[in-house]
Coordinates of C-alpha atoms and ligand atoms in Angstrom, one line a residue:
M1 CA -11.8 -5.1 -6.6
E2 CA -11.0 -5.4 -10.2
Q3 CA -7.6 -6.2 -11.1
P4 CA -5.5 -5.0 -14.3
S5 CA -5.7 -7.7 -17.1
F6 CA -2.0 -7.6 -17.8
L7 CA -1.0 -9.0 -14.5
T8 CA 0.6 -12.3 -14.6
H9 CA 0.9 -14.7 -12.1
H10 CA 4.1 -15.5 -9.9
D11 CA 4.4 -18.8 -8.0
F12 CA 6.1 -19.1 -5.0
E13 CA 5.9 -20.8 -1.9
Y14 CA 5.3 -20.6 1.8
G15 CA 8.0 -21.0 3.6
I16 CA 10.7 -20.3 1.5
L17 CA 13.1 -16.9 1.6
E18 CA 13.5 -17.1 -2.3
E19 CA 16.1 -14.9 -4.4
V20 CA 14.2 -13.5 -6.8
G21 CA 16.2 -10.5 -8.1
P22 CA 19.6 -10.0 -7.9
G23 CA 20.4 -9.5 -4.3
I24 CA 16.7 -9.2 -3.4
R25 CA 15.3 -12.4 -1.8
R26 CA 11.4 -12.9 -0.5
L27 CA 9.9 -14.3 2.4
T28 CA 5.9 -14.8 2.2
A29 CA 4.1 -14.8 5.2
R30 CA 1.1 -17.4 5.4
N31 CA -1.7 -14.3 6.3
P32 CA -3.6 -14.4 3.2
S33 CA -7.0 -12.4 3.0
A34 CA -8.8 -9.9 0.8
F35 CA -6.6 -7.3 1.6
T36 CA -3.1 -9.3 1.7
F37 CA -3.5 -11.8 -1.4
H38 CA -1.5 -14.7 -0.4
G39 CA 0.3 -12.8 2.5
T40 CA 2.4 -9.9 3.6
G41 CA 6.3 -10.1 1.2
T42 CA 8.9 -9.5 3.4
Y43 CA 12.3 -8.5 1.5
V44 CA 15.8 -9.4 2.3
I45 CA 18.1 -6.3 0.5
G46 CA 21.4 -6.9 0.0
E47 CA 23.9 -10.4 1.1
G48 CA 26.3 -10.6 4.4
D49 CA 24.8 -7.3 6.0
V50 CA 21.2 -7.2 5.1
A51 CA 18.2 -4.8 5.3
V52 CA 14.6 -6.4 5.7
I53 CA 11.8 -4.7 4.5
D54 CA 8.3 -5.1 5.9
P55 CA 8.2 -8.2 8.4
G56 CA 4.8 -8.1 8.3
P57 CA 2.3 -9.3 10.8
A58 CA 2.9 -10.1 14.7
D59 CA 4.2 -14.3 13.3
S60 CA 6.7 -15.4 15.5
T61 CA 6.7 -18.3 12.8
H62 CA 7.1 -15.9 9.8
I63 CA 9.9 -14.1 12.0
N64 CA 11.8 -17.4 12.9
M65 CA 11.3 -18.6 9.7
L66 CA 13.4 -15.6 8.7
V67 CA 15.9 -16.0 11.0
D68 CA 16.4 -19.4 10.6
S69 CA 17.0 -18.5 6.4
L70 CA 19.4 -15.8 7.4
Q71 CA 22.1 -17.5 9.7
G72 CA 25.9 -16.6 9.1
E73 CA 23.8 -12.9 7.7
T74 CA 23.4 -10.2 10.2
I75 CA 20.0 -8.2 9.4
T76 CA 21.4 -4.6 10.2
R77 CA 18.1 -2.3 9.3
I78 CA 14.3 -3.0 9.6
L79 CA 12.2 -0.7 7.1
V80 CA 8.6 -0.2 7.5
T81 CA 6.7 1.1 4.6
H82 CA 3.7 1.8 6.9
C83 CA 1.9 0.6 9.5
H84 CA -0.9 -1.7 9.1
M85 CA -1.2 -4.7 10.9
D86 CA 0.2 -6.7 8.2
H87 CA 3.7 -4.8 7.7
S88 CA 5.1 -3.5 11.0
P89 CA 4.2 -5.7 13.9
G90 CA 6.7 -8.3 13.1
A91 CA 9.4 -5.5 13.6
R92 CA 8.4 -5.5 17.4
L93 CA 9.5 -9.2 17.1
L94 CA 12.5 -9.3 14.7
K95 CA 14.4 -6.2 16.8
K96 CA 14.4 -8.5 19.4
F97 CA 16.1 -10.7 17.9
T98 CA 18.7 -9.0 16.2
G99 CA 18.7 -5.4 17.3
A100 CA 18.8 -4.2 14.1
P101 CA 16.8 -0.2 14.3
T102 CA 13.9 0.0 12.6
Y103 CA 13.2 3.0 9.9
G104 CA 9.9 4.4 8.7
F105 CA 8.6 8.0 7.7
G106 CA 6.7 7.7 11.1
P107 CA 4.2 6.7 13.5
H108 CA 0.1 6.1 11.7
G109 CA -1.6 8.9 11.9
T110 CA -3.4 8.4 14.6
H111 CA -2.9 7.2 17.8
Q112 CA -6.4 6.0 18.7
S113 CA -7.7 2.9 18.1
V114 CA -9.5 2.5 15.1
N115 CA -12.6 0.2 15.0
G116 CA -13.0 -2.8 13.1
D117 CA -15.4 -1.5 10.8
S118 CA -12.7 1.5 9.1
G119 CA -12.2 -0.9 6.4
E120 CA -8.5 -0.3 6.8
E121 CA -6.5 -3.3 6.9
G122 CA -5.9 -2.7 10.7
V123 CA -3.6 0.0 12.0
D124 CA -0.1 -0.8 14.1
V125 CA -0.9 2.2 16.1
S126 CA 2.2 1.6 18.9
F127 CA 4.7 1.3 15.7
T128 CA 7.3 4.5 16.1
P129 CA 10.4 3.8 14.0
D130 CA 13.5 4.4 15.4
V131 CA 14.8 6.5 13.0
K132 CA 12.7 8.7 11.0
V133 CA 13.5 8.9 7.2
K134 CA 12.1 11.2 4.7
E135 CA 12.3 11.6 1.0
G136 CA 16.0 11.0 -0.5
D137 CA 17.1 10.1 2.5
T138 CA 19.4 7.1 2.0
I139 CA 19.7 4.0 4.0
R140 CA 23.4 2.0 3.7
A141 CA 22.8 -1.6 4.5
G142 CA 26.4 -3.9 3.4
L143 CA 26.8 -2.6 -0.1
A144 CA 23.8 -1.9 -0.5
E145 CA 21.9 1.9 -0.9
I146 CA 18.5 2.5 0.0
E147 CA 16.5 5.7 -1.0
C148 CA 13.8 6.5 0.6
V149 CA 10.4 7.9 -1.8
H150 CA 7.7 9.4 0.3
T151 CA 4.5 8.2 -1.5
P152 CA 1.3 9.3 0.9
G153 CA -2.4 8.6 -0.1
H154 CA -2.8 4.7 1.0
T155 CA -1.8 6.2 4.5
S156 CA 0.1 9.9 4.9
N157 CA 3.1 7.9 6.2
H158 CA 4.0 5.4 3.6
M159 CA 7.3 5.3 1.8
C160 CA 8.8 2.9 -0.8
F161 CA 12.2 2.3 -1.2
A162 CA 14.2 2.2 -4.1
L163 CA 17.6 0.7 -5.1
P164 CA 18.8 3.5 -7.9
K165 CA 21.8 1.5 -8.9
T166 CA 19.7 -1.9 -10.2
G167 CA 15.9 0.8 -10.8
D168 CA 14.2 -1.7 -8.5
L169 CA 11.8 -0.2 -6.4
F170 CA 9.8 -1.9 -3.4
T171 CA 6.3 -0.4 -3.2
G172 CA 4.6 -1.5 0.0
D173 CA 1.1 -0.8 -0.5
H174 CA 1.1 2.1 -2.7
V175 CA 1.5 0.2 -6.4
M176 CA 0.3 -3.9 -5.2
G177 CA 0.5 -6.8 -8.1
W178 CA -2.9 -8.4 -7.8
S179 CA -5.2 -5.5 -6.9
T180 CA -6.0 -1.7 -6.7
S181 CA -4.5 -0.4 -3.4
V182 CA -7.2 0.5 -0.8
V183 CA -7.6 4.4 0.0
I184 CA -9.3 5.4 2.8
P185 CA -9.9 8.8 5.0
P186 CA -9.0 10.0 7.2
Y187 CA -5.6 8.4 6.8
G188 CA -6.1 7.8 3.2
N189 CA -6.3 10.4 0.9
M190 CA -7.1 10.3 -2.6
S191 CA -5.5 13.2 -3.9
D192 CA -2.3 12.2 -2.2
Y193 CA -2.9 9.0 -3.3
I194 CA -2.5 10.1 -6.8
N195 CA 0.1 12.7 -7.0
S196 CA 2.3 10.1 -5.5
L197 CA 1.3 7.9 -8.6
E198 CA 2.3 10.8 -10.4
K199 CA 5.7 11.1 -8.6
L200 CA 6.5 7.4 -10.0
L201 CA 6.0 7.9 -13.9
I202 CA 8.8 11.1 -13.0
R203 CA 11.0 8.5 -11.9
S204 CA 13.4 5.5 -13.5
D205 CA 12.8 2.6 -12.0
H206 CA 12.3 -0.6 -13.8
C207 CA 10.9 -3.5 -11.2
Y208 CA 8.7 -2.7 -8.5
W209 CA 8.1 -5.5 -5.8
P210 CA 5.2 -4.8 -4.3
T211 CA 4.2 -6.1 -0.6
H212 CA 1.5 -8.2 -1.8
G213 CA 1.4 -9.9 -5.1
P214 CA 4.1 -10.6 -8.2
P215 CA 6.6 -7.9 -9.2
I216 CA 5.7 -5.4 -12.1
G217 CA 7.9 -5.5 -14.8
D218 CA 6.7 -2.7 -16.5
P219 CA 6.1 -0.2 -13.8
K220 CA 5.1 3.1 -16.2
I221 CA 2.6 1.5 -17.8
F222 CA 1.1 -0.4 -14.7
V223 CA 1.2 3.3 -12.5
R224 CA -0.6 5.0 -15.7
S225 CA -3.5 2.4 -16.1
L226 CA -3.8 2.5 -12.1
I227 CA -4.1 6.8 -12.2
A228 CA -6.5 6.2 -15.2
H229 CA -8.8 3.3 -13.2
R230 CA -9.0 6.1 -10.0
L231 CA -10.1 9.0 -12.8
K232 CA -12.5 6.7 -14.4
R233 CA -13.9 5.8 -10.8
I234 CA -14.2 9.6 -10.5
Q235 CA -16.1 10.2 -13.5
D236 CA -18.2 7.6 -12.7
I237 CA -19.1 8.8 -9.8
I238 CA -20.2 12.3 -11.3
A239 CA -22.1 10.4 -13.8
L240 CA -24.2 8.4 -11.5
L241 CA -24.7 11.8 -9.1
E242 CA -25.6 13.5 -12.7
L243 CA -28.7 11.4 -12.5
K244 CA -29.6 12.3 -9.0
P245 CA -28.3 12.7 -5.1
L246 CA -27.3 9.3 -3.6
S247 CA -25.8 8.0 -0.5
I248 CA -22.3 5.8 -0.7
S249 CA -24.3 2.5 -0.1
E250 CA -26.4 3.6 -3.1
M251 CA -23.7 4.0 -5.3
V252 CA -21.7 0.7 -4.0
K253 CA -23.8 -1.7 -6.5
P254 CA -23.7 0.2 -9.7
L255 CA -19.7 1.5 -9.2
Y256 CA -18.7 -2.3 -8.5
P257 CA -21.1 -4.8 -9.6
Q258 CA -19.2 -8.1 -8.8
I259 CA -17.8 -6.9 -5.7
D260 CA -16.3 -9.2 -3.0
P261 CA -19.1 -9.0 -0.5
R262 CA -16.0 -9.2 2.0
L263 CA -14.7 -5.8 0.5
I264 CA -18.1 -4.1 0.6
G265 CA -16.5 -1.8 3.9
A266 CA -13.6 -0.9 1.9
A267 CA -15.3 -0.4 -1.1
S268 CA -18.0 2.2 0.9
R269 CA -14.9 4.6 2.0
S270 CA -13.0 3.6 -1.4
I271 CA -16.2 6.2 -3.0
F272 CA -15.8 8.4 0.1
A273 CA -12.2 9.3 -0.4
S274 CA -12.9 10.1 -4.0
L275 CA -16.5 11.7 -3.2
I276 CA -13.6 13.9 -0.4
Y277 CA -11.5 14.6 -3.6
L278 CA -14.5 15.8 -5.5
I279 CA -15.7 18.1 -2.7
D280 CA -12.1 19.7 -2.8
R281 CA -12.4 20.7 -6.1
K282 CA -16.4 22.1 -5.7
I283 CA -17.6 19.2 -8.2
I284 CA -19.9 17.8 -6.0
A285 CA -21.4 19.0 -2.7
C286 CA -23.9 17.7 0.4
D287 CA -26.0 19.4 2.3
S288 CA -25.3 18.0 5.8
A289 CA -21.7 17.7 7.6
V290 CA -19.5 15.1 4.8
S291 CA -19.4 11.7 6.3
L292 CA -20.6 7.8 5.4
Q293 CA -23.8 8.6 5.6
S294 CA -24.6 12.0 3.8
I295 CA -26.2 12.2 0.2
F296 CA -24.3 14.0 -2.1
R297 CA -24.6 15.7 -5.0
T298 CA -23.0 17.5 -7.9
I299 CA -23.1 21.2 -8.1
E300 CA -24.8 23.3 -11.1
P301 CA -22.2 24.6 -13.0
Ligands
ZN1 ZN1 -1.7 -1.2 4.0

């Protein structure tokens, strides 16, 4: 998965709750992977009475470190952007320590377990927030007012959280600081994802804080590049299929010549998401039921 060229590298250390901005602290969990970059960045908002965004995986070392680092303060809210295994399971552990309620859009789009070859990061199907929040809701933690911004696409229940007074936006996996987001059907949806990126363009946030990767200080340029990247990928798929009908596995190599072999499954499903986008718009068809194994072709105008 290619990285936008203008990313900067942000130095960080495991095991330290760093002050990364006014009223914003971050502790990175030690769960580096092809999906998580260095690991999950757990954010602490405010001082005294604080909110935690994305407690991360069910890693008791990480949660203990977070609680120890906040001695003398009180965690009063636990916010979850979505229910991938690197974001929400730590909420259960943190709630045991603190009794703080959890907030999120809702559970993942399914209660069936998703098998390991789905290409998704792994789904925490058992997470249901204590408080379901929707677009425009405000969560208060101490003096901080946190606005909920619903951004379906990466998953249908993905929520970003904003600090309107300072223009900070916690983007979860909707906008990441090191890679493009994984959008995998059926719980990821390319049309929703692109719409949720466009939604950010009409907001006035100054800085994005992704769960993975460094902060993004020029967010609209970044978001425009993400949209352009997806639309280019969609155009590349059309161009390939104009030559001849193809299966997804035949499209991976020409579309992702440099791909990390660990990400071939995710890339295949990302192509699938773009194909569904094109099928919905009657640009692409397949002659059997739509699946990862289908042969896809363009529809003659
Ligand atoms: Zn995710």
